[in-house]
PDB file of C-alpha atoms (C1' of nucleotides) in Angstrom:
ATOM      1  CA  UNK A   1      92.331  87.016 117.580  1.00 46.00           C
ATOM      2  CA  UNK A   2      94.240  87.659 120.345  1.00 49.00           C
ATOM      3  CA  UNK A   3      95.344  91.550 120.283  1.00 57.00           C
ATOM      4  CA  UNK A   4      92.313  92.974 117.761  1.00 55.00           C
ATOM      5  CA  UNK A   5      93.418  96.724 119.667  1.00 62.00           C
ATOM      6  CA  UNK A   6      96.788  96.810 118.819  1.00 72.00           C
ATOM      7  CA  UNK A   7      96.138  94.974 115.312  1.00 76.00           C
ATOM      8  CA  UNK A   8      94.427  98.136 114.955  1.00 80.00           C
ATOM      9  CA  UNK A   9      96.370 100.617 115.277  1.00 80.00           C
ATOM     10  CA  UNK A  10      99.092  99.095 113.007  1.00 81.00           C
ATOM     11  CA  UNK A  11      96.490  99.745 110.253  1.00 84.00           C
ATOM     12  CA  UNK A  12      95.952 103.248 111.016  1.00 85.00           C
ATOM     13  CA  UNK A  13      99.501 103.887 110.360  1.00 86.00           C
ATOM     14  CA  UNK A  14     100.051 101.301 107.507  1.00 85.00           C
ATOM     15  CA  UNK A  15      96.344 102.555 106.372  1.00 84.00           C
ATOM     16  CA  UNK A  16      97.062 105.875 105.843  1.00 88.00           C
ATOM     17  CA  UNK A  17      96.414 106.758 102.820  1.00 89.00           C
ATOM     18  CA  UNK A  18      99.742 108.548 102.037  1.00 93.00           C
ATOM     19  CA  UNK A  19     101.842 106.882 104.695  1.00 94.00           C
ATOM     20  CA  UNK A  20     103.288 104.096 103.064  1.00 92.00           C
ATOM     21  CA  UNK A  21     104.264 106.158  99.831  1.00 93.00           C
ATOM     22  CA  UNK A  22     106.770 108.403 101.655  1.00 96.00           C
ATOM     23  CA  UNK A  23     108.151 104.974 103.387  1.00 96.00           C
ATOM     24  CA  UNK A  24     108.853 103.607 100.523  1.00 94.00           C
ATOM     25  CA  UNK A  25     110.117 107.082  98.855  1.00 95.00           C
ATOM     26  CA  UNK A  26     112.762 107.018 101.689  1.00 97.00           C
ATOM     27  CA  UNK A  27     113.695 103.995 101.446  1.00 96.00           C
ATOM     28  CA  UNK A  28     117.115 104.776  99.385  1.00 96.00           C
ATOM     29  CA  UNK A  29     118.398 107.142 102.036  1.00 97.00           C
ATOM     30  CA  UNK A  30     117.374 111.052 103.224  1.00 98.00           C
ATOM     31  CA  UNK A  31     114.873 113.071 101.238  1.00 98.00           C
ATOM     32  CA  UNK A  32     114.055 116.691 101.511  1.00 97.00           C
ATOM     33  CA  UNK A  33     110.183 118.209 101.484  1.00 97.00           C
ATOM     34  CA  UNK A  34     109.918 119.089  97.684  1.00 97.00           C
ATOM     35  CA  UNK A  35     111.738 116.179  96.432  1.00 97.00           C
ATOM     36  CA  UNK A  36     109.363 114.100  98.322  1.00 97.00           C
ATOM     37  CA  UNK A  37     106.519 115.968  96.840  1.00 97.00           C
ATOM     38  CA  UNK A  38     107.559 115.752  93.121  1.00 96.00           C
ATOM     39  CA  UNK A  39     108.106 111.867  93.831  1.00 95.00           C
ATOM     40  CA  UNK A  40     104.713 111.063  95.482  1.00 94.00           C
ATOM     41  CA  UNK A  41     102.511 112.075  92.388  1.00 91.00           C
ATOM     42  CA  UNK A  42      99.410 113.687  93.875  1.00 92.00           C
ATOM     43  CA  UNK A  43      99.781 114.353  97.396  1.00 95.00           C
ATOM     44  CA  UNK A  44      99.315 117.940  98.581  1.00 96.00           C
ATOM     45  CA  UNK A  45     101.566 120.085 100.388  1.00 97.00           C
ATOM     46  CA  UNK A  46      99.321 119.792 103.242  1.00 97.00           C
ATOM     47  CA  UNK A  47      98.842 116.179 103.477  1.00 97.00           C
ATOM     48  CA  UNK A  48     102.959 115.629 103.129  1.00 98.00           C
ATOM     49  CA  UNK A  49     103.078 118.297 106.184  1.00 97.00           C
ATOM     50  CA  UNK A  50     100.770 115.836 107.953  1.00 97.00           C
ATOM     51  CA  UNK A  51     101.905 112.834 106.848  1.00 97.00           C
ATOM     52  CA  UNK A  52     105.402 113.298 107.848  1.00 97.00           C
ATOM     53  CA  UNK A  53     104.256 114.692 111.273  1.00 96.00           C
ATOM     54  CA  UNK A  54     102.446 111.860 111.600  1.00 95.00           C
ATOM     55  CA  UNK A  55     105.576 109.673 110.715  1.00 96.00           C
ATOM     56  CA  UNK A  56     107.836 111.538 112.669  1.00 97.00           C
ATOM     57  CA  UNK A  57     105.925 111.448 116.198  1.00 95.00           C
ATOM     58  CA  UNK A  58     105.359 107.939 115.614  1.00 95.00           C
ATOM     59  CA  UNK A  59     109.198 107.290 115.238  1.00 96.00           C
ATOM     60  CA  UNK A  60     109.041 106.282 111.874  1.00 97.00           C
ATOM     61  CA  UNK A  61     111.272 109.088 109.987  1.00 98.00           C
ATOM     62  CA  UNK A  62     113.497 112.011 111.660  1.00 98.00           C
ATOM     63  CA  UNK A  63     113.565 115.601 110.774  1.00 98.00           C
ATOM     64  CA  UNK A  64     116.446 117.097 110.655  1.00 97.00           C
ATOM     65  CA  UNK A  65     116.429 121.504 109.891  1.00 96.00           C
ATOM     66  CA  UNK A  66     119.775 122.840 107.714  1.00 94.00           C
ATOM     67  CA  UNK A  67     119.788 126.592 108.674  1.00 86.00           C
ATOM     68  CA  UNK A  68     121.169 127.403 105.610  1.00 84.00           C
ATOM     69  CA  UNK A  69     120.168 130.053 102.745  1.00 78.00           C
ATOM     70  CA  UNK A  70     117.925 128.688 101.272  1.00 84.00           C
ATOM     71  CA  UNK A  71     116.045 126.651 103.965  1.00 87.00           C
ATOM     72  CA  UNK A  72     116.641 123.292 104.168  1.00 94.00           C
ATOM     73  CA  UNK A  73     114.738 120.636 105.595  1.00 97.00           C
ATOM     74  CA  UNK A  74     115.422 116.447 105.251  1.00 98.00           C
ATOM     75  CA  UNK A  75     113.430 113.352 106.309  1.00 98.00           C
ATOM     76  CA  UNK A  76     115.226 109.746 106.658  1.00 98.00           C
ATOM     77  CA  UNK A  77     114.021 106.512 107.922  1.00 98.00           C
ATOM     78  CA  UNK A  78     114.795 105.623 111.659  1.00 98.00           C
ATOM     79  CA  UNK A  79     116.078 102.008 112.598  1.00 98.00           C
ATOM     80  CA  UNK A  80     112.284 101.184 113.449  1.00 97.00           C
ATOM     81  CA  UNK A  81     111.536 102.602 109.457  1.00 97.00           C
ATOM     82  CA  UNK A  82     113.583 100.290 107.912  1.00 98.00           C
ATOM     83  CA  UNK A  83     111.914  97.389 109.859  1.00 97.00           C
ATOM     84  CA  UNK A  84     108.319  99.001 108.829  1.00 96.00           C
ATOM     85  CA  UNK A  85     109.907  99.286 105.312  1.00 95.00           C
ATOM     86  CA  UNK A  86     111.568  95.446 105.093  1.00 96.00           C
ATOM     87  CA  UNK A  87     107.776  94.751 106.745  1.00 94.00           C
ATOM     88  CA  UNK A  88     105.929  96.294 104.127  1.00 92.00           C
ATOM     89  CA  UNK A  89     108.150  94.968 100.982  1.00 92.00           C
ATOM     90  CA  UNK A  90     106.024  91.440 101.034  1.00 93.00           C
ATOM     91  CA  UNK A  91     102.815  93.656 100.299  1.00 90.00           C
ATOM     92  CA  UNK A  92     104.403  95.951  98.041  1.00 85.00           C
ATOM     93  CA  UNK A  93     105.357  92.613  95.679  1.00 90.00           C
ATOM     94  CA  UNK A  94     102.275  90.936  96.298  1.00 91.00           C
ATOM     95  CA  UNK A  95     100.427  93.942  94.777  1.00 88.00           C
ATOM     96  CA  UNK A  96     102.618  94.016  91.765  1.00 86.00           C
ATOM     97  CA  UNK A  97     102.099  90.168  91.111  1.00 92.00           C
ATOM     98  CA  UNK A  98      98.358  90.040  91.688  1.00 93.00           C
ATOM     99  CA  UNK A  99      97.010  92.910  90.982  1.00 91.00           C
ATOM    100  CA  UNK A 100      96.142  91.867  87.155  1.00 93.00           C
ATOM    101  CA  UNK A 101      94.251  88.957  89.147  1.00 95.00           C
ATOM    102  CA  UNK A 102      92.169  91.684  90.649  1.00 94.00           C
ATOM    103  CA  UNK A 103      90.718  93.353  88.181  1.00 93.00           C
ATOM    104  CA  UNK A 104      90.125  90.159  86.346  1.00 95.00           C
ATOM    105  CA  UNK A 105      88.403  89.436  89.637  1.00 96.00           C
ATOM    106  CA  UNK A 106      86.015  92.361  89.226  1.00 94.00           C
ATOM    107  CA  UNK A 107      85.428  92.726  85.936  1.00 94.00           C
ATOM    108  CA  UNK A 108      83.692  88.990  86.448  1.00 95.00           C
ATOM    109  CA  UNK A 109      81.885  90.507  89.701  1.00 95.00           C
ATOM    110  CA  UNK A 110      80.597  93.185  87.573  1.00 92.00           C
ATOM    111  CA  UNK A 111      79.557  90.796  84.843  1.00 91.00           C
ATOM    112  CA  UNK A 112      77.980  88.383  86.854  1.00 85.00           C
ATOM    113  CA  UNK A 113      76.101  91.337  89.380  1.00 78.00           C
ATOM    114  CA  UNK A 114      74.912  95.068  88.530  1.00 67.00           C
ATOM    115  CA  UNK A 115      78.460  97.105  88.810  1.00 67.00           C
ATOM    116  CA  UNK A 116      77.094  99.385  92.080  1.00 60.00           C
ATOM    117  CA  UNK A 117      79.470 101.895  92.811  1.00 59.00           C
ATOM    118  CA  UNK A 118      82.421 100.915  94.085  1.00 56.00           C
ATOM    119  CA  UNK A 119      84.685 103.583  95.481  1.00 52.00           C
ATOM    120  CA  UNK A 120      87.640 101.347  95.549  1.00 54.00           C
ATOM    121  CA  UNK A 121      86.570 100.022  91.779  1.00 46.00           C
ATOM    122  CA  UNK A 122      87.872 103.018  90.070  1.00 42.00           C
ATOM    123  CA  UNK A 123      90.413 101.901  88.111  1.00 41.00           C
ATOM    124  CA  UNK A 124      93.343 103.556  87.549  1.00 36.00           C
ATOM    125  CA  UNK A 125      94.668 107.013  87.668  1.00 35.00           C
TER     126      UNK A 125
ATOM    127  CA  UNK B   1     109.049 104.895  91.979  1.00 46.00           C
ATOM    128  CA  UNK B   2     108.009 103.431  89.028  1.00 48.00           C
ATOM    129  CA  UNK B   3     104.336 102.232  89.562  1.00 57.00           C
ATOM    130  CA  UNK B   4     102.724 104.883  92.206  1.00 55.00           C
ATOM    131  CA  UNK B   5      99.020 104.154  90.676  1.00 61.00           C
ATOM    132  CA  UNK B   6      98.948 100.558  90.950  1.00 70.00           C
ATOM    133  CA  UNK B   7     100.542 100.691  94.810  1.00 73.00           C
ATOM    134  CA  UNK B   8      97.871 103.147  95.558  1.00 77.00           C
ATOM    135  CA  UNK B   9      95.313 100.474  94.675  1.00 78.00           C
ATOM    136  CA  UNK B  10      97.028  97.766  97.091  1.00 77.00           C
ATOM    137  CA  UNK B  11      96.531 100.408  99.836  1.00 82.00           C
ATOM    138  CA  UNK B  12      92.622 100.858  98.464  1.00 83.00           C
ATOM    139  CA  UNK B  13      92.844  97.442  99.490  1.00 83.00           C
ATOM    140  CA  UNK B  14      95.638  97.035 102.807  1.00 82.00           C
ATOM    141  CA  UNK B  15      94.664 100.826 104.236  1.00 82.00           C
ATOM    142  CA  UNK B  16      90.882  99.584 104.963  1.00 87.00           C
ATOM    143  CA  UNK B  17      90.033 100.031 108.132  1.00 87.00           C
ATOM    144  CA  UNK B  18      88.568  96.536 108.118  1.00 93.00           C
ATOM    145  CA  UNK B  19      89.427  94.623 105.238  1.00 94.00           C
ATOM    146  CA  UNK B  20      93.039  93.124 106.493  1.00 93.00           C
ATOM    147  CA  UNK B  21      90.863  92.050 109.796  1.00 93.00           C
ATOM    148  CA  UNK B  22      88.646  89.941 107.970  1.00 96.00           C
ATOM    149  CA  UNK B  23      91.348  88.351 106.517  1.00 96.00           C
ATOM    150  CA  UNK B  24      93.179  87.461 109.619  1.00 94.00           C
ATOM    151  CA  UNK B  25      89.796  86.329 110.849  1.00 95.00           C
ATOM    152  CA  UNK B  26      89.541  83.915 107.886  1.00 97.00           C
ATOM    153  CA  UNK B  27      93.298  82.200 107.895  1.00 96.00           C
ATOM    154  CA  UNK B  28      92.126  79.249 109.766  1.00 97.00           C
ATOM    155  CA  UNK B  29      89.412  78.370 107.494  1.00 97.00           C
ATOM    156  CA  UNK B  30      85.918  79.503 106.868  1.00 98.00           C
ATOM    157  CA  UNK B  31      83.558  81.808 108.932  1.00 98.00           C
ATOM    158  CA  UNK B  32      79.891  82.925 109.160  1.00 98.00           C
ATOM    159  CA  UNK B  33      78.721  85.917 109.048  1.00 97.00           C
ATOM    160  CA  UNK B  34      77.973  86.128 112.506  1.00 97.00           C
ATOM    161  CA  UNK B  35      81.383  84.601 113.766  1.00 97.00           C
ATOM    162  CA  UNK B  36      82.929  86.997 111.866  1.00 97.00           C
ATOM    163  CA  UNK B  37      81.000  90.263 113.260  1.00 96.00           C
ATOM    164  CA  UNK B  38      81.602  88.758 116.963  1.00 95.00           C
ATOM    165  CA  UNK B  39      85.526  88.083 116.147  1.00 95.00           C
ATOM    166  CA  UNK B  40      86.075  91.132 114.889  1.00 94.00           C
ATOM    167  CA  UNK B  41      85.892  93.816 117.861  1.00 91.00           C
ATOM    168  CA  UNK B  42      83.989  97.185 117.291  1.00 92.00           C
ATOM    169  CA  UNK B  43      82.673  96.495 113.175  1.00 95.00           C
ATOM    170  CA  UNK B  44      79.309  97.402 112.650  1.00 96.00           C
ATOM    171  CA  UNK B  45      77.158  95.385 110.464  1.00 97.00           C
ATOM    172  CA  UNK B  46      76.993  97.600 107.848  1.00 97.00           C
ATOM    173  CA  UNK B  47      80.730  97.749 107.750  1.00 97.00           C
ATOM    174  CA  UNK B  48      81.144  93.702 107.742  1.00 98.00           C
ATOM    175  CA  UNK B  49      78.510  93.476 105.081  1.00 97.00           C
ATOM    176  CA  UNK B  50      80.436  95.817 102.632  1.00 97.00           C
ATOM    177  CA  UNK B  51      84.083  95.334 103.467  1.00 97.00           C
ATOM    178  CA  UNK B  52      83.027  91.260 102.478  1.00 97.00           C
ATOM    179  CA  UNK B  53      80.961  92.777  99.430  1.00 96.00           C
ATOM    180  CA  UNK B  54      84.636  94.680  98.829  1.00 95.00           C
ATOM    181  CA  UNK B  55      86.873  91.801  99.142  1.00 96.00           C
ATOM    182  CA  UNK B  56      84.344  89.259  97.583  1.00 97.00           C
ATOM    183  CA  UNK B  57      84.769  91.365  94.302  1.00 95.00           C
ATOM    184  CA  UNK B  58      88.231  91.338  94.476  1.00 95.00           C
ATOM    185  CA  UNK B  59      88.757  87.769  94.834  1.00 96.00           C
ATOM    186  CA  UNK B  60      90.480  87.485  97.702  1.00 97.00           C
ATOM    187  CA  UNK B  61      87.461  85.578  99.389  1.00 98.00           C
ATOM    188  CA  UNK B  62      84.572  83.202  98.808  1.00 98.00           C
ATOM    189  CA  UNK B  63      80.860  83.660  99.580  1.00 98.00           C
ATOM    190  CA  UNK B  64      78.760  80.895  99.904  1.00 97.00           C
ATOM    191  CA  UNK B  65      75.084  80.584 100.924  1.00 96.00           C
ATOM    192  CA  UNK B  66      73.885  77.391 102.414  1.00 94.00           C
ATOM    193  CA  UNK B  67      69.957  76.737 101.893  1.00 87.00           C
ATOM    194  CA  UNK B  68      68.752  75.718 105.336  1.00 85.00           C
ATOM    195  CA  UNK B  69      66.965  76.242 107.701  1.00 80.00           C
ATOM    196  CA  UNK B  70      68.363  78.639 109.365  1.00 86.00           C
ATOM    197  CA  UNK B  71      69.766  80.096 106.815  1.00 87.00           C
ATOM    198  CA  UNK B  72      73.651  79.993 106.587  1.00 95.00           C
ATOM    199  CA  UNK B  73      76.768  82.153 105.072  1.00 97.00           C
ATOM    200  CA  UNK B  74      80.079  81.250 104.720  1.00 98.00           C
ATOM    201  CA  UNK B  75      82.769  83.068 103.894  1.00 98.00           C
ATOM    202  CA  UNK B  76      86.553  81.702 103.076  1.00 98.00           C
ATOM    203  CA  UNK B  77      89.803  82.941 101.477  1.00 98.00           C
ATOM    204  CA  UNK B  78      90.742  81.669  97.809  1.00 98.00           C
ATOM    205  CA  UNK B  79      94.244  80.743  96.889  1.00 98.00           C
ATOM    206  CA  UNK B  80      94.785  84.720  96.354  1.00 97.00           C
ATOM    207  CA  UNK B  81      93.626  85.641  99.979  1.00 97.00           C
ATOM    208  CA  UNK B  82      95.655  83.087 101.375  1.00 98.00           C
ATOM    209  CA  UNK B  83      98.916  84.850  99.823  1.00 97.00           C
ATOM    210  CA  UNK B  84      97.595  88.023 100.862  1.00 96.00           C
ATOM    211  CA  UNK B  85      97.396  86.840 103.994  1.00 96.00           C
ATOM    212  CA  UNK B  86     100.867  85.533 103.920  1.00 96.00           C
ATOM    213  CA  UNK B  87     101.500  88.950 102.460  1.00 94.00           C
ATOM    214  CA  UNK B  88     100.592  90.906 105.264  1.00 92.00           C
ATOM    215  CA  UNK B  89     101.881  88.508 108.383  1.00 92.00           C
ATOM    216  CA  UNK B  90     105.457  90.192 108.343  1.00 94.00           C
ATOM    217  CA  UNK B  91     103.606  93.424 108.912  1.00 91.00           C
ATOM    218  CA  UNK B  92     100.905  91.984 111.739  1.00 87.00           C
ATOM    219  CA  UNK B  93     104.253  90.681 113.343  1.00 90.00           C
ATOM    220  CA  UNK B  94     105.723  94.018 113.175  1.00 92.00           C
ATOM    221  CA  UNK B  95     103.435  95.498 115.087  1.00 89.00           C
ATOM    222  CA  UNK B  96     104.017  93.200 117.697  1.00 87.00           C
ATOM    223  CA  UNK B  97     106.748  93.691 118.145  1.00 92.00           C
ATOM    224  CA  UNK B  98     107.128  97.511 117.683  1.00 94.00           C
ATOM    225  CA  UNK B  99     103.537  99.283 118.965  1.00 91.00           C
ATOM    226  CA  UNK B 100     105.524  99.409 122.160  1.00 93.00           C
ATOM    227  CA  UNK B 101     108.479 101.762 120.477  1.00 95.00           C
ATOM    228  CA  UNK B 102     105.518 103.724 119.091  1.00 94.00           C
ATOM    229  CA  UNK B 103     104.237 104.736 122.077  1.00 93.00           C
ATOM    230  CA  UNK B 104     107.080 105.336 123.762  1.00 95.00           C
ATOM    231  CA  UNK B 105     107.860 107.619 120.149  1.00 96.00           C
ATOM    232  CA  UNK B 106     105.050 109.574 120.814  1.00 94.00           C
ATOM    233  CA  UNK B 107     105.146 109.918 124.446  1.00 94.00           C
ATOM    234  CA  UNK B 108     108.417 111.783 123.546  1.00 95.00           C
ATOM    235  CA  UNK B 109     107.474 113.608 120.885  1.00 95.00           C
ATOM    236  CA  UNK B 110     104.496 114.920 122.627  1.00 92.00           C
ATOM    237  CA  UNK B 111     106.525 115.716 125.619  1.00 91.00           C
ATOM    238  CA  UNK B 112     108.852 118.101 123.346  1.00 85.00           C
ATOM    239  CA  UNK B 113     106.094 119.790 121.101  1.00 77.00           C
ATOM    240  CA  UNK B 114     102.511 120.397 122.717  1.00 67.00           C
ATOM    241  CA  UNK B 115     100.386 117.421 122.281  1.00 67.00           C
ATOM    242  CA  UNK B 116      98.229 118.782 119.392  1.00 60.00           C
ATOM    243  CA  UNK B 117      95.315 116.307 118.843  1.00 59.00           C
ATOM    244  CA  UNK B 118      96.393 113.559 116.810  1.00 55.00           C
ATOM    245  CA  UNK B 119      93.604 111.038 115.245  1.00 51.00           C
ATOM    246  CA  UNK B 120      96.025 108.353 115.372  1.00 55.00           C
ATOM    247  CA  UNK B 121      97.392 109.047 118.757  1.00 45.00           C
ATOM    248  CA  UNK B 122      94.263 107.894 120.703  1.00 41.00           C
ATOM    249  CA  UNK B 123      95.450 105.271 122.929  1.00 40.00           C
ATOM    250  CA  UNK B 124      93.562 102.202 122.271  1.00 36.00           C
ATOM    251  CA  UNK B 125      90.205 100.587 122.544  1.00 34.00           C
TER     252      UNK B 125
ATOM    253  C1'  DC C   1      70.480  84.610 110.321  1.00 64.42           C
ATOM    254  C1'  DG C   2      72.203  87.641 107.350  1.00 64.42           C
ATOM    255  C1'  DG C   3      71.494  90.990 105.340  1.00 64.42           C
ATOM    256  C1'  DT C   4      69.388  96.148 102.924  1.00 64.42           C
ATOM    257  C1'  DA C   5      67.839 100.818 103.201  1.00 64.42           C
ATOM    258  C1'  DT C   6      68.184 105.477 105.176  1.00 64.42           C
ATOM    259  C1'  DC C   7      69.801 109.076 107.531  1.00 64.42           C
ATOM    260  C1'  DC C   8      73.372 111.713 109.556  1.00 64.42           C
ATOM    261  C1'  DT C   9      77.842 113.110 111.322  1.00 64.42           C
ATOM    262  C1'  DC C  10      82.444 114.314 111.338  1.00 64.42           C
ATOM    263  C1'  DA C  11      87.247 113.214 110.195  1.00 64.42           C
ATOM    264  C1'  DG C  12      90.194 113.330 106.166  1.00 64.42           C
ATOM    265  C1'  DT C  13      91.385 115.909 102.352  1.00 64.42           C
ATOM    266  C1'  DG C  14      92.085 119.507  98.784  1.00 64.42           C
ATOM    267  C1'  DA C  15      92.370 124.517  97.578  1.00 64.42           C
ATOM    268  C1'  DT C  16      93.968 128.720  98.607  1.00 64.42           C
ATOM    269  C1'  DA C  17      96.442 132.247 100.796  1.00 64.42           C
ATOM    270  C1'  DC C  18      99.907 133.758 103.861  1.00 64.42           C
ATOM    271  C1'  DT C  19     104.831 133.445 106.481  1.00 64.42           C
ATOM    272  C1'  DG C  20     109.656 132.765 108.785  1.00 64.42           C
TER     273       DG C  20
ATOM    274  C1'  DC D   1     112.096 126.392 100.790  1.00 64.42           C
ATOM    275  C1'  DA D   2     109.132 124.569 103.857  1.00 64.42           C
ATOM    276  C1'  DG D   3     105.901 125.185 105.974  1.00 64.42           C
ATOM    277  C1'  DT D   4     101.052 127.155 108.781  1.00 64.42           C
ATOM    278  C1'  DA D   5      96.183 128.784 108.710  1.00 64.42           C
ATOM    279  C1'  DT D   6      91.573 128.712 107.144  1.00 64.42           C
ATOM    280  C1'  DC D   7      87.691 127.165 104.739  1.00 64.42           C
ATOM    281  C1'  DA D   8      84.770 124.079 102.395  1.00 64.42           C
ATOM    282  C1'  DC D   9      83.538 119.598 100.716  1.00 64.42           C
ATOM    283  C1'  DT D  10      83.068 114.767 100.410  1.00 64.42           C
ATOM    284  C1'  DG D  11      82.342 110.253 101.587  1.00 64.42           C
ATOM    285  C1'  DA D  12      83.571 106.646 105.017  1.00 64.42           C
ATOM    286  C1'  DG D  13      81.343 104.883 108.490  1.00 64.42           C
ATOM    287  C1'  DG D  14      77.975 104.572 112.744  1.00 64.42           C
ATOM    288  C1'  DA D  15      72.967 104.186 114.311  1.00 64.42           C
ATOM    289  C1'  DT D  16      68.745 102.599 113.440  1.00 64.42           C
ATOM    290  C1'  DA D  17      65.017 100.258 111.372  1.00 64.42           C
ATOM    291  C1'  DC D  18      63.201  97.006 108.388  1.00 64.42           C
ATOM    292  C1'  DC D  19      63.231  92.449 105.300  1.00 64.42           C
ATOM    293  C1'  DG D  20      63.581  87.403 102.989  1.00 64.42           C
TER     294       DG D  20
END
DNA sequence: CGGTATCCTCAGTGATACTG
DNA sequence: CAGTATCACTGAGGATACCG
C-alpha cells in the first residue's frame, strides 16, 4: 500500500456516517437546510449543521445565504462534488445488488457460530 | 431517495474506519494475519481481529486456518469482495487525485472563518 | 502465531432549549 | 428558517495482559 495516510482520510469523509447521504441528496441540483432534513430520514438538525460544515470546508458543497424574509439558506455540489458523487455511484449500486447476498451471508454466520452482538448486524430500520 | 435504510447499511460497511483497508490489503490475493496487521498502518490488534470477524460474516472474505506448526491464518476475498473491491477503486482513485483540492479547501476555509477544531481536519499521520 | 478478555477513554451523536 | 449552545450518553476503539 503505497499512500495508507491519505487512503485514510478519504474514509473519514466518505465514512462519515451522514456524509454520503446529503451527497447523494444533492445530487439533482441545489437543496435548502429543511428540505435536506425531511429527505435524509433520521439525521438531526445538529448533525446536518455539522455535516454540511464539514462538506463545505472540505470543498465538497457551497453555501450560499438568500437575505430574504423568510431566511433562506441553499447547499449545491461543487465541481469536486460531482466527481465525489460520479465516485461514489459504483458503491451506491453495488450495495443495491448485493446487499440480499449479505444478509444471506450472516444469517449462515449466525447459524453456523453463536450470533454475538454485532453492532453492524442490526438489520434494518 | 428511495432506499435510505439499505444505503445506510453499505456505509455500516464502506464508513469503517478499517474495513475498506483490509480489502485493499487483500486484492492481490490472500494474507495472514500478521501481514495484514503490519500492511495496514496504525490498526491495533483488537481492531484487525474484529473488522475480519465483521467482514468474514458478511461474506466479503474467507478465513482459513492452516493446522501447522506454527500455526497459520489466511484470509482472502470471495467473488463478492472482489466486486466490492472493484466497487470502491473509483473512490480510492478519487482521492488521489483530489486530497490535494481538499486541503487547499480547507486551508481557505479556515483562513475566512476561525479554524474551529475539526476531527477530520487533522493533517495526516 | 493469532487470537480473547478486560478495562477505560473520549469523540460522535442525540435531545433540548435558545436566537438572529 | 436556519441555525448555535449545552449537556449527557453511548459505544467505537486503544492499551494491556493473558491463552491455545
Amino acid at each position: 500500500m503505497q499512500d495508507p495516510c491519505r487512503a485514510r482520510e478519504v474514509l473519514g469523509i466518505v465514512g462519515d456516517k451522514w456524509a454520503l447521504l446529503v451527497v447523494r441528496t444533492l445530487k439533482d441540483g441545489p437543496r435548502r437546510f429543511t428540505e435536506l432534513k425531511r429527505a435524509i430520514d433520521g439525521i438531526s438538525q445538529r448533525m446536518l449543521t455539522v455535516t454540511l460544515r464539514d462538506l463545505e470546508r472540505d470543498g465538497i458543497l457551497t453555501r450560499t445565504v438568500h437575505n430574504v424574509m423568510p431566511p433562506h439558506v441553499s447547499y449545491e455540489l461543487t465541481e469536486m462534488g460531482r466527481t465525489l458523487r460520479e465516485a461514489t455511484a459504483p458503491l451506491l449500486e453495488w450495495s443495491t445488488t448485493h446487499l440480499a447476498h449479505i444478509d444471506a451471508a450472516r444469517a449462515a454466520y449466525d447459524t453456523r457460530r453463536p450470533p454475538r452482538d454485532h453492532s453492524r448486524g442490526t438489520p434494518l430500520s
